[in-house]
Amino acid sequence: NASRHCRKPVINAGDGVGEHPTQALLDVFTIREELGTVNGMTITMVGDLKHGRTVHSLAKLLTQYRITLHYVAPKNLHMPAEIISFVASKGIKQEEFDSIEEALPETDILYMTRIQKERFGSEDEYKACFGQFILTPHIMTVAKKKMVVMHPLPRVNEISPEVDTDPRAAYFRQAENGMYIRMALLATVLGR
C-alpha cells in the first residue's frame, strides 16, 4: 500500500470496482452548481451499480445530506448489499425501480453509468445486460424541467447523443468540474 511509504497523503483516483472518491466530490460539487443544493433531492442511479465504483462512493458521500436514492439496474447488477446497508444505517430512503421511465418523474438528478464490459466474466453475460437502459429525448419528456443528467463518462450507448443538446444534460459541465476539483485536491495535498 503506497500510503504507508509516502510522506504526502495519497489520493485514491479510483480502484477497480471498489471506490472512486474524487469522482464523488466532483459529482456533489456539480449537483450544487446545477441545482444550488443537494438537500431534499432525489438521486436516481442507473446502470451497472454492482461494479460501478463511482456510484459506490457517491452513495456513501450523499449520506451527508437529506436525500432519497433510487436505483435502476439490470438483473444481477444491483447496488452491493454493503452499500445499501451503509446508506440505510444513515437513515436514507432507498428504492429500486425496473425502468428509467418509472423512476424519472420524481428524479432531480439522473446519474447514468455505462455497463462496463471489462467487469464481466463472459461476452454473453455482458450482452445480456447491454442496452437495457438507454436515455433518449423521448424518455426525457417525462422528466422534471430542472432535472440534471449526470454521467461519469465515457459513455457507450446509455445516453443517446441527441440528449447532449438538452439544457438538463450536465455531463460535459460535470467533466469540466472534475478538473477544478482535482486541481484543488492536488493543491491541498501539496500544501499550496
mmCIF file with all atom_site columns, C-alpha atoms in Angstrom:
data_model
loop_
_atom_site.group_PDB
_atom_site.id
_atom_site.type_symbol
_atom_site.label_atom_id
_atom_site.label_alt_id
_atom_site.label_comp_id
_atom_site.label_asym_id
_atom_site.label_entity_id
_atom_site.label_seq_id
_atom_site.pdbx_PDB_ins_code
_atom_site.Cartn_x
_atom_site.Cartn_y
_atom_site.Cartn_z
_atom_site.occupancy
_atom_site.B_iso_or_equiv
_atom_site.pdbx_formal_charge
_atom_site.auth_seq_id
_atom_site.auth_comp_id
_atom_site.auth_asym_id
_atom_site.auth_atom_id
_atom_site.pdbx_PDB_model_num
ATOM 1   C CA . ASN A 1 1   ? 0.000   0.000   0.000   1.00 0.00 ? 1   ASN A CA 1
ATOM 2   C CA . ALA A 1 2   ? 1.630   3.225   -1.243  1.00 0.00 ? 2   ALA A CA 1
ATOM 3   C CA . SER A 1 3   ? 0.143   5.374   1.537   1.00 0.00 ? 3   SER A CA 1
ATOM 4   C CA . ARG A 1 4   ? 2.293   3.560   4.153   1.00 0.00 ? 4   ARG A CA 1
ATOM 5   C CA . HIS A 1 5   ? 5.534   4.588   2.467   1.00 0.00 ? 5   HIS A CA 1
ATOM 6   C CA . CYS A 1 6   ? 4.612   8.084   1.345   1.00 0.00 ? 6   CYS A CA 1
ATOM 7   C CA . ARG A 1 7   ? 5.253   11.285  3.273   1.00 0.00 ? 7   ARG A CA 1
ATOM 8   C CA . LYS A 1 8   ? 2.413   13.078  1.472   1.00 0.00 ? 8   LYS A CA 1
ATOM 9   C CA . PRO A 1 9   ? -1.262  11.995  1.525   1.00 0.00 ? 9   PRO A CA 1
ATOM 10  C CA . VAL A 1 10  ? -2.198  9.535   -1.231  1.00 0.00 ? 10  VAL A CA 1
ATOM 11  C CA . ILE A 1 11  ? -5.348  10.262  -3.249  1.00 0.00 ? 11  ILE A CA 1
ATOM 12  C CA . ASN A 1 12  ? -7.424  7.298   -4.389  1.00 0.00 ? 12  ASN A CA 1
ATOM 13  C CA . ALA A 1 13  ? -8.119  8.102   -8.043  1.00 0.00 ? 13  ALA A CA 1
ATOM 14  C CA . GLY A 1 14  ? -10.367 5.056   -8.469  1.00 0.00 ? 14  GLY A CA 1
ATOM 15  C CA . ASP A 1 15  ? -9.740  1.437   -7.543  1.00 0.00 ? 15  ASP A CA 1
ATOM 16  C CA . GLY A 1 16  ? -11.222 -1.281  -9.729  1.00 0.00 ? 16  GLY A CA 1
ATOM 17  C CA . VAL A 1 17  ? -14.829 -1.990  -8.751  1.00 0.00 ? 17  VAL A CA 1
ATOM 18  C CA . GLY A 1 18  ? -14.326 -0.508  -5.277  1.00 0.00 ? 18  GLY A CA 1
ATOM 19  C CA . GLU A 1 19  ? -14.399 3.232   -4.769  1.00 0.00 ? 19  GLU A CA 1
ATOM 20  C CA . HIS A 1 20  ? -13.844 6.479   -6.678  1.00 0.00 ? 20  HIS A CA 1
ATOM 21  C CA . PRO A 1 21  ? -13.835 9.244   -4.045  1.00 0.00 ? 21  PRO A CA 1
ATOM 22  C CA . THR A 1 22  ? -12.569 12.133  -6.225  1.00 0.00 ? 22  THR A CA 1
ATOM 23  C CA . GLN A 1 23  ? -15.428 11.461  -8.658  1.00 0.00 ? 23  GLN A CA 1
ATOM 24  C CA . ALA A 1 24  ? -17.925 11.595  -5.771  1.00 0.00 ? 24  ALA A CA 1
ATOM 25  C CA . LEU A 1 25  ? -16.538 15.002  -4.722  1.00 0.00 ? 25  LEU A CA 1
ATOM 26  C CA . LEU A 1 26  ? -16.876 16.457  -8.214  1.00 0.00 ? 26  LEU A CA 1
ATOM 27  C CA . ASP A 1 27  ? -20.353 14.909  -8.524  1.00 0.00 ? 27  ASP A CA 1
ATOM 28  C CA . VAL A 1 28  ? -21.611 16.608  -5.344  1.00 0.00 ? 28  VAL A CA 1
ATOM 29  C CA . PHE A 1 29  ? -19.947 19.856  -6.460  1.00 0.00 ? 29  PHE A CA 1
ATOM 30  C CA . THR A 1 30  ? -21.769 19.531  -9.818  1.00 0.00 ? 30  THR A CA 1
ATOM 31  C CA . ILE A 1 31  ? -25.151 18.969  -8.129  1.00 0.00 ? 31  ILE A CA 1
ATOM 32  C CA . ARG A 1 32  ? -24.599 22.102  -6.035  1.00 0.00 ? 32  ARG A CA 1
ATOM 33  C CA . GLU A 1 33  ? -23.548 24.127  -9.093  1.00 0.00 ? 33  GLU A CA 1
ATOM 34  C CA . GLU A 1 34  ? -26.537 22.927  -11.132 1.00 0.00 ? 34  GLU A CA 1
ATOM 35  C CA . LEU A 1 35  ? -29.318 22.998  -8.506  1.00 0.00 ? 35  LEU A CA 1
ATOM 36  C CA . GLY A 1 36  ? -27.929 25.173  -5.716  1.00 0.00 ? 36  GLY A CA 1
ATOM 37  C CA . THR A 1 37  ? -28.212 22.473  -3.046  1.00 0.00 ? 37  THR A CA 1
ATOM 38  C CA . VAL A 1 38  ? -28.072 18.716  -2.501  1.00 0.00 ? 38  VAL A CA 1
ATOM 39  C CA . ASN A 1 39  ? -30.559 18.552  0.388   1.00 0.00 ? 39  ASN A CA 1
ATOM 40  C CA . GLY A 1 40  ? -34.082 17.446  -0.478  1.00 0.00 ? 40  GLY A CA 1
ATOM 41  C CA . MET A 1 41  ? -33.053 15.929  -3.816  1.00 0.00 ? 41  MET A CA 1
ATOM 42  C CA . THR A 1 42  ? -33.991 12.542  -5.255  1.00 0.00 ? 42  THR A CA 1
ATOM 43  C CA . ILE A 1 43  ? -30.995 10.989  -6.993  1.00 0.00 ? 43  ILE A CA 1
ATOM 44  C CA . THR A 1 44  ? -31.614 8.106   -9.391  1.00 0.00 ? 44  THR A CA 1
ATOM 45  C CA . MET A 1 45  ? -28.602 5.923   -10.234 1.00 0.00 ? 45  MET A CA 1
ATOM 46  C CA . VAL A 1 46  ? -28.851 3.878   -13.426 1.00 0.00 ? 46  VAL A CA 1
ATOM 47  C CA . GLY A 1 47  ? -26.740 1.084   -14.930 1.00 0.00 ? 47  GLY A CA 1
ATOM 48  C CA . ASP A 1 48  ? -24.148 -1.305  -13.538 1.00 0.00 ? 48  ASP A CA 1
ATOM 49  C CA . LEU A 1 49  ? -24.467 -0.451  -9.858  1.00 0.00 ? 49  LEU A CA 1
ATOM 50  C CA . LYS A 1 50  ? -22.654 -3.648  -8.830  1.00 0.00 ? 50  LYS A CA 1
ATOM 51  C CA . HIS A 1 51  ? -19.310 -2.805  -10.475 1.00 0.00 ? 51  HIS A CA 1
ATOM 52  C CA . GLY A 1 52  ? -19.716 0.978   -10.705 1.00 0.00 ? 52  GLY A CA 1
ATOM 53  C CA . ARG A 1 53  ? -17.130 2.410   -8.326  1.00 0.00 ? 53  ARG A CA 1
ATOM 54  C CA . THR A 1 54  ? -18.444 5.939   -8.968  1.00 0.00 ? 54  THR A CA 1
ATOM 55  C CA . VAL A 1 55  ? -21.913 5.112   -7.620  1.00 0.00 ? 55  VAL A CA 1
ATOM 56  C CA . HIS A 1 56  ? -20.449 3.289   -4.595  1.00 0.00 ? 56  HIS A CA 1
ATOM 57  C CA . SER A 1 57  ? -18.517 6.395   -3.496  1.00 0.00 ? 57  SER A CA 1
ATOM 58  C CA . LEU A 1 58  ? -21.314 8.798   -4.436  1.00 0.00 ? 58  LEU A CA 1
ATOM 59  C CA . ALA A 1 59  ? -23.976 6.870   -2.487  1.00 0.00 ? 59  ALA A CA 1
ATOM 60  C CA . LYS A 1 60  ? -21.746 6.998   0.615   1.00 0.00 ? 60  LYS A CA 1
ATOM 61  C CA . LEU A 1 61  ? -20.957 10.707  0.253   1.00 0.00 ? 61  LEU A CA 1
ATOM 62  C CA . LEU A 1 62  ? -24.622 11.576  -0.308  1.00 0.00 ? 62  LEU A CA 1
ATOM 63  C CA . THR A 1 63  ? -25.484 10.209  3.161   1.00 0.00 ? 63  THR A CA 1
ATOM 64  C CA . GLN A 1 64  ? -24.082 13.524  4.468   1.00 0.00 ? 64  GLN A CA 1
ATOM 65  C CA . TYR A 1 65  ? -27.244 15.156  3.062   1.00 0.00 ? 65  TYR A CA 1
ATOM 66  C CA . ARG A 1 66  ? -31.017 14.725  3.362   1.00 0.00 ? 66  ARG A CA 1
ATOM 67  C CA . ILE A 1 67  ? -31.728 12.917  0.096   1.00 0.00 ? 67  ILE A CA 1
ATOM 68  C CA . THR A 1 68  ? -33.603 9.976   -1.407  1.00 0.00 ? 68  THR A CA 1
ATOM 69  C CA . LEU A 1 69  ? -31.803 7.376   -3.523  1.00 0.00 ? 69  LEU A CA 1
ATOM 70  C CA . HIS A 1 70  ? -33.438 5.460   -6.365  1.00 0.00 ? 70  HIS A CA 1
ATOM 71  C CA . TYR A 1 71  ? -31.744 2.595   -8.221  1.00 0.00 ? 71  TYR A CA 1
ATOM 72  C CA . VAL A 1 72  ? -32.355 1.261   -11.730 1.00 0.00 ? 72  VAL A CA 1
ATOM 73  C CA . ALA A 1 73  ? -30.100 -1.687  -12.609 1.00 0.00 ? 73  ALA A CA 1
ATOM 74  C CA . PRO A 1 74  ? -30.113 -4.798  -14.791 1.00 0.00 ? 74  PRO A CA 1
ATOM 75  C CA . LYS A 1 75  ? -30.729 -8.125  -13.055 1.00 0.00 ? 75  LYS A CA 1
ATOM 76  C CA . ASN A 1 76  ? -27.557 -9.236  -11.203 1.00 0.00 ? 76  ASN A CA 1
ATOM 77  C CA . LEU A 1 77  ? -26.038 -5.734  -11.346 1.00 0.00 ? 77  LEU A CA 1
ATOM 78  C CA . HIS A 1 78  ? -27.775 -4.230  -8.318  1.00 0.00 ? 78  HIS A CA 1
ATOM 79  C CA . MET A 1 79  ? -26.079 -1.984  -5.757  1.00 0.00 ? 79  MET A CA 1
ATOM 80  C CA . PRO A 1 80  ? -23.944 -4.127  -3.410  1.00 0.00 ? 80  PRO A CA 1
ATOM 81  C CA . ALA A 1 81  ? -25.603 -5.119  -0.112  1.00 0.00 ? 81  ALA A CA 1
ATOM 82  C CA . GLU A 1 82  ? -22.885 -3.440  1.967   1.00 0.00 ? 82  GLU A CA 1
ATOM 83  C CA . ILE A 1 83  ? -23.539 -0.065  0.290   1.00 0.00 ? 83  ILE A CA 1
ATOM 84  C CA . ILE A 1 84  ? -27.306 -0.460  0.716   1.00 0.00 ? 84  ILE A CA 1
ATOM 85  C CA . SER A 1 85  ? -26.919 -1.265  4.420   1.00 0.00 ? 85  SER A CA 1
ATOM 86  C CA . PHE A 1 86  ? -24.436 1.607   4.941   1.00 0.00 ? 86  PHE A CA 1
ATOM 87  C CA . VAL A 1 87  ? -26.850 4.073   3.299   1.00 0.00 ? 87  VAL A CA 1
ATOM 88  C CA . ALA A 1 88  ? -29.787 2.649   5.300   1.00 0.00 ? 88  ALA A CA 1
ATOM 89  C CA . SER A 1 89  ? -27.791 2.977   8.545   1.00 0.00 ? 89  SER A CA 1
ATOM 90  C CA . LYS A 1 90  ? -27.644 6.743   7.898   1.00 0.00 ? 90  LYS A CA 1
ATOM 91  C CA . GLY A 1 91  ? -31.429 6.936   7.663   1.00 0.00 ? 91  GLY A CA 1
ATOM 92  C CA . ILE A 1 92  ? -31.553 7.499   3.899   1.00 0.00 ? 92  ILE A CA 1
ATOM 93  C CA . LYS A 1 93  ? -34.594 6.201   1.990   1.00 0.00 ? 93  LYS A CA 1
ATOM 94  C CA . GLN A 1 94  ? -33.729 3.906   -0.935  1.00 0.00 ? 94  GLN A CA 1
ATOM 95  C CA . GLU A 1 95  ? -35.940 2.374   -3.597  1.00 0.00 ? 95  GLU A CA 1
ATOM 96  C CA . GLU A 1 96  ? -35.399 0.141   -6.634  1.00 0.00 ? 96  GLU A CA 1
ATOM 97  C CA . PHE A 1 97  ? -37.185 0.646   -9.954  1.00 0.00 ? 97  PHE A CA 1
ATOM 98  C CA . ASP A 1 98  ? -37.418 -1.543  -13.047 1.00 0.00 ? 98  ASP A CA 1
ATOM 99  C CA . SER A 1 99  ? -37.060 1.241   -15.617 1.00 0.00 ? 99  SER A CA 1
ATOM 100 C CA . ILE A 1 100 ? -35.806 4.799   -16.084 1.00 0.00 ? 100 ILE A CA 1
ATOM 101 C CA . GLU A 1 101 ? -39.329 5.883   -17.104 1.00 0.00 ? 101 GLU A CA 1
ATOM 102 C CA . GLU A 1 102 ? -40.802 4.620   -13.833 1.00 0.00 ? 102 GLU A CA 1
ATOM 103 C CA . ALA A 1 103 ? -38.233 6.478   -11.694 1.00 0.00 ? 103 ALA A CA 1
ATOM 104 C CA . LEU A 1 104 ? -37.975 9.652   -13.785 1.00 0.00 ? 104 LEU A CA 1
ATOM 105 C CA . PRO A 1 105 ? -40.979 11.809  -12.740 1.00 0.00 ? 105 PRO A CA 1
ATOM 106 C CA . GLU A 1 106 ? -39.682 12.111  -9.137  1.00 0.00 ? 106 GLU A CA 1
ATOM 107 C CA . THR A 1 107 ? -35.999 12.405  -10.093 1.00 0.00 ? 107 THR A CA 1
ATOM 108 C CA . ASP A 1 108 ? -33.976 15.580  -9.546  1.00 0.00 ? 108 ASP A CA 1
ATOM 109 C CA . ILE A 1 109 ? -30.590 14.113  -10.528 1.00 0.00 ? 109 ILE A CA 1
ATOM 110 C CA . LEU A 1 110 ? -30.362 11.265  -13.021 1.00 0.00 ? 110 LEU A CA 1
ATOM 111 C CA . TYR A 1 111 ? -26.934 9.634   -12.657 1.00 0.00 ? 111 TYR A CA 1
ATOM 112 C CA . MET A 1 112 ? -26.305 7.410   -15.682 1.00 0.00 ? 112 MET A CA 1
ATOM 113 C CA . THR A 1 113 ? -23.442 4.879   -15.819 1.00 0.00 ? 113 THR A CA 1
ATOM 114 C CA . ARG A 1 114 ? -22.164 2.553   -18.508 1.00 0.00 ? 114 ARG A CA 1
ATOM 115 C CA . ILE A 1 115 ? -22.379 -1.226  -18.459 1.00 0.00 ? 115 ILE A CA 1
ATOM 116 C CA . GLN A 1 116 ? -18.657 -1.993  -18.046 1.00 0.00 ? 116 GLN A CA 1
ATOM 117 C CA . LYS A 1 117 ? -17.652 -4.716  -20.476 1.00 0.00 ? 117 LYS A CA 1
ATOM 118 C CA . GLU A 1 118 ? -14.316 -5.315  -18.713 1.00 0.00 ? 118 GLU A CA 1
ATOM 119 C CA . ARG A 1 119 ? -16.094 -6.315  -15.463 1.00 0.00 ? 119 ARG A CA 1
ATOM 120 C CA . PHE A 1 120 ? -17.895 -9.329  -16.970 1.00 0.00 ? 120 PHE A CA 1
ATOM 121 C CA . GLY A 1 121 ? -16.743 -12.941 -16.973 1.00 0.00 ? 121 GLY A CA 1
ATOM 122 C CA . SER A 1 122 ? -18.084 -13.616 -20.460 1.00 0.00 ? 122 SER A CA 1
ATOM 123 C CA . GLU A 1 123 ? -19.274 -11.842 -23.591 1.00 0.00 ? 123 GLU A CA 1
ATOM 124 C CA . ASP A 1 124 ? -22.727 -13.437 -23.177 1.00 0.00 ? 124 ASP A CA 1
ATOM 125 C CA . GLU A 1 125 ? -23.178 -12.059 -19.650 1.00 0.00 ? 125 GLU A CA 1
ATOM 126 C CA . TYR A 1 126 ? -22.258 -8.604  -20.959 1.00 0.00 ? 126 TYR A CA 1
ATOM 127 C CA . LYS A 1 127 ? -24.586 -8.822  -23.974 1.00 0.00 ? 127 LYS A CA 1
ATOM 128 C CA . ALA A 1 128 ? -27.480 -9.842  -21.715 1.00 0.00 ? 128 ALA A CA 1
ATOM 129 C CA . CYS A 1 129 ? -27.217 -6.527  -19.841 1.00 0.00 ? 129 CYS A CA 1
ATOM 130 C CA . PHE A 1 130 ? -26.072 -4.210  -22.627 1.00 0.00 ? 130 PHE A CA 1
ATOM 131 C CA . GLY A 1 131 ? -28.558 -1.688  -24.000 1.00 0.00 ? 131 GLY A CA 1
ATOM 132 C CA . GLN A 1 132 ? -31.292 -2.236  -21.398 1.00 0.00 ? 132 GLN A CA 1
ATOM 133 C CA . PHE A 1 133 ? -31.421 1.293   -20.047 1.00 0.00 ? 133 PHE A CA 1
ATOM 134 C CA . ILE A 1 134 ? -30.896 3.991   -22.655 1.00 0.00 ? 134 ILE A CA 1
ATOM 135 C CA . LEU A 1 135 ? -31.776 7.643   -22.113 1.00 0.00 ? 135 LEU A CA 1
ATOM 136 C CA . THR A 1 136 ? -33.428 9.243   -25.154 1.00 0.00 ? 136 THR A CA 1
ATOM 137 C CA . PRO A 1 137 ? -35.092 12.628  -25.813 1.00 0.00 ? 137 PRO A CA 1
ATOM 138 C CA . HIS A 1 138 ? -38.436 10.771  -25.808 1.00 0.00 ? 138 HIS A CA 1
ATOM 139 C CA . ILE A 1 139 ? -37.877 9.452   -22.257 1.00 0.00 ? 139 ILE A CA 1
ATOM 140 C CA . MET A 1 140 ? -36.710 12.933  -21.174 1.00 0.00 ? 140 MET A CA 1
ATOM 141 C CA . THR A 1 141 ? -40.207 14.300  -21.888 1.00 0.00 ? 141 THR A CA 1
ATOM 142 C CA . VAL A 1 142 ? -41.490 12.839  -18.577 1.00 0.00 ? 142 VAL A CA 1
ATOM 143 C CA . ALA A 1 143 ? -38.610 14.358  -16.565 1.00 0.00 ? 143 ALA A CA 1
ATOM 144 C CA . LYS A 1 144 ? -38.743 17.495  -14.421 1.00 0.00 ? 144 LYS A CA 1
ATOM 145 C CA . LYS A 1 145 ? -37.935 20.741  -16.224 1.00 0.00 ? 145 LYS A CA 1
ATOM 146 C CA . LYS A 1 146 ? -34.994 21.325  -13.876 1.00 0.00 ? 146 LYS A CA 1
ATOM 147 C CA . MET A 1 147 ? -33.725 17.739  -13.689 1.00 0.00 ? 147 MET A CA 1
ATOM 148 C CA . VAL A 1 148 ? -29.958 17.266  -14.086 1.00 0.00 ? 148 VAL A CA 1
ATOM 149 C CA . VAL A 1 149 ? -28.486 14.413  -16.145 1.00 0.00 ? 149 VAL A CA 1
ATOM 150 C CA . MET A 1 150 ? -25.034 13.307  -14.994 1.00 0.00 ? 150 MET A CA 1
ATOM 151 C CA . HIS A 1 151 ? -22.594 10.643  -16.202 1.00 0.00 ? 151 HIS A CA 1
ATOM 152 C CA . PRO A 1 152 ? -19.011 9.956   -15.046 1.00 0.00 ? 152 PRO A CA 1
ATOM 153 C CA . LEU A 1 153 ? -18.054 9.317   -18.709 1.00 0.00 ? 153 LEU A CA 1
ATOM 154 C CA . PRO A 1 154 ? -17.030 7.744   -21.006 1.00 0.00 ? 154 PRO A CA 1
ATOM 155 C CA . ARG A 1 155 ? -20.438 6.752   -22.287 1.00 0.00 ? 155 ARG A CA 1
ATOM 156 C CA . VAL A 1 156 ? -21.036 3.773   -24.544 1.00 0.00 ? 156 VAL A CA 1
ATOM 157 C CA . ASN A 1 157 ? -24.671 3.892   -25.706 1.00 0.00 ? 157 ASN A CA 1
ATOM 158 C CA . GLU A 1 158 ? -26.608 4.610   -22.492 1.00 0.00 ? 158 GLU A CA 1
ATOM 159 C CA . ILE A 1 159 ? -27.270 8.262   -23.336 1.00 0.00 ? 159 ILE A CA 1
ATOM 160 C CA . SER A 1 160 ? -28.397 8.984   -26.864 1.00 0.00 ? 160 SER A CA 1
ATOM 161 C CA . PRO A 1 161 ? -26.228 11.779  -28.404 1.00 0.00 ? 161 PRO A CA 1
ATOM 162 C CA . GLU A 1 162 ? -29.455 13.721  -29.098 1.00 0.00 ? 162 GLU A CA 1
ATOM 163 C CA . VAL A 1 163 ? -29.739 14.316  -25.334 1.00 0.00 ? 163 VAL A CA 1
ATOM 164 C CA . ASP A 1 164 ? -26.453 16.304  -25.420 1.00 0.00 ? 164 ASP A CA 1
ATOM 165 C CA . THR A 1 165 ? -28.240 19.485  -26.541 1.00 0.00 ? 165 THR A CA 1
ATOM 166 C CA . ASP A 1 166 ? -30.848 19.280  -23.743 1.00 0.00 ? 166 ASP A CA 1
ATOM 167 C CA . PRO A 1 167 ? -30.039 22.030  -21.191 1.00 0.00 ? 167 PRO A CA 1
ATOM 168 C CA . ARG A 1 168 ? -30.554 19.417  -18.463 1.00 0.00 ? 168 ARG A CA 1
ATOM 169 C CA . ALA A 1 169 ? -27.587 17.387  -19.761 1.00 0.00 ? 169 ALA A CA 1
ATOM 170 C CA . ALA A 1 170 ? -24.822 18.336  -17.320 1.00 0.00 ? 170 ALA A CA 1
ATOM 171 C CA . TYR A 1 171 ? -22.228 15.614  -18.020 1.00 0.00 ? 171 TYR A CA 1
ATOM 172 C CA . PHE A 1 172 ? -19.825 17.806  -20.005 1.00 0.00 ? 172 PHE A CA 1
ATOM 173 C CA . ARG A 1 173 ? -20.044 20.536  -17.329 1.00 0.00 ? 173 ARG A CA 1
ATOM 174 C CA . GLN A 1 174 ? -19.524 17.750  -14.777 1.00 0.00 ? 174 GLN A CA 1
ATOM 175 C CA . ALA A 1 175 ? -16.323 16.642  -16.547 1.00 0.00 ? 175 ALA A CA 1
ATOM 176 C CA . GLU A 1 176 ? -15.041 20.228  -16.511 1.00 0.00 ? 176 GLU A CA 1
ATOM 177 C CA . ASN A 1 177 ? -15.829 20.459  -12.783 1.00 0.00 ? 177 ASN A CA 1
ATOM 178 C CA . GLY A 1 178 ? -13.660 17.371  -12.316 1.00 0.00 ? 178 GLY A CA 1
ATOM 179 C CA . MET A 1 179 ? -10.640 19.321  -13.490 1.00 0.00 ? 179 MET A CA 1
ATOM 180 C CA . TYR A 1 180 ? -11.240 22.092  -10.922 1.00 0.00 ? 180 TYR A CA 1
ATOM 181 C CA . ILE A 1 181 ? -11.950 19.708  -8.032  1.00 0.00 ? 181 ILE A CA 1
ATOM 182 C CA . ARG A 1 182 ? -8.833  17.638  -8.766  1.00 0.00 ? 182 ARG A CA 1
ATOM 183 C CA . MET A 1 183 ? -6.681  20.786  -9.099  1.00 0.00 ? 183 MET A CA 1
ATOM 184 C CA . ALA A 1 184 ? -7.973  21.924  -5.692  1.00 0.00 ? 184 ALA A CA 1
ATOM 185 C CA . LEU A 1 185 ? -7.279  18.486  -4.175  1.00 0.00 ? 185 LEU A CA 1
ATOM 186 C CA . LEU A 1 186 ? -3.729  18.397  -5.540  1.00 0.00 ? 186 LEU A CA 1
ATOM 187 C CA . ALA A 1 187 ? -3.071  21.934  -4.288  1.00 0.00 ? 187 ALA A CA 1
ATOM 188 C CA . THR A 1 188 ? -4.373  20.948  -0.839  1.00 0.00 ? 188 THR A CA 1
ATOM 189 C CA . VAL A 1 189 ? -2.303  17.757  -0.687  1.00 0.00 ? 189 VAL A CA 1
ATOM 190 C CA . LEU A 1 190 ? 0.847   19.549  -1.835  1.00 0.00 ? 190 LEU A CA 1
ATOM 191 C CA . GLY A 1 191 ? 0.260   22.303  0.713   1.00 0.00 ? 191 GLY A CA 1
ATOM 192 C CA . ARG A 1 192 ? -0.027  25.138  -1.809  1.00 0.00 ? 192 ARG A CA 1
#
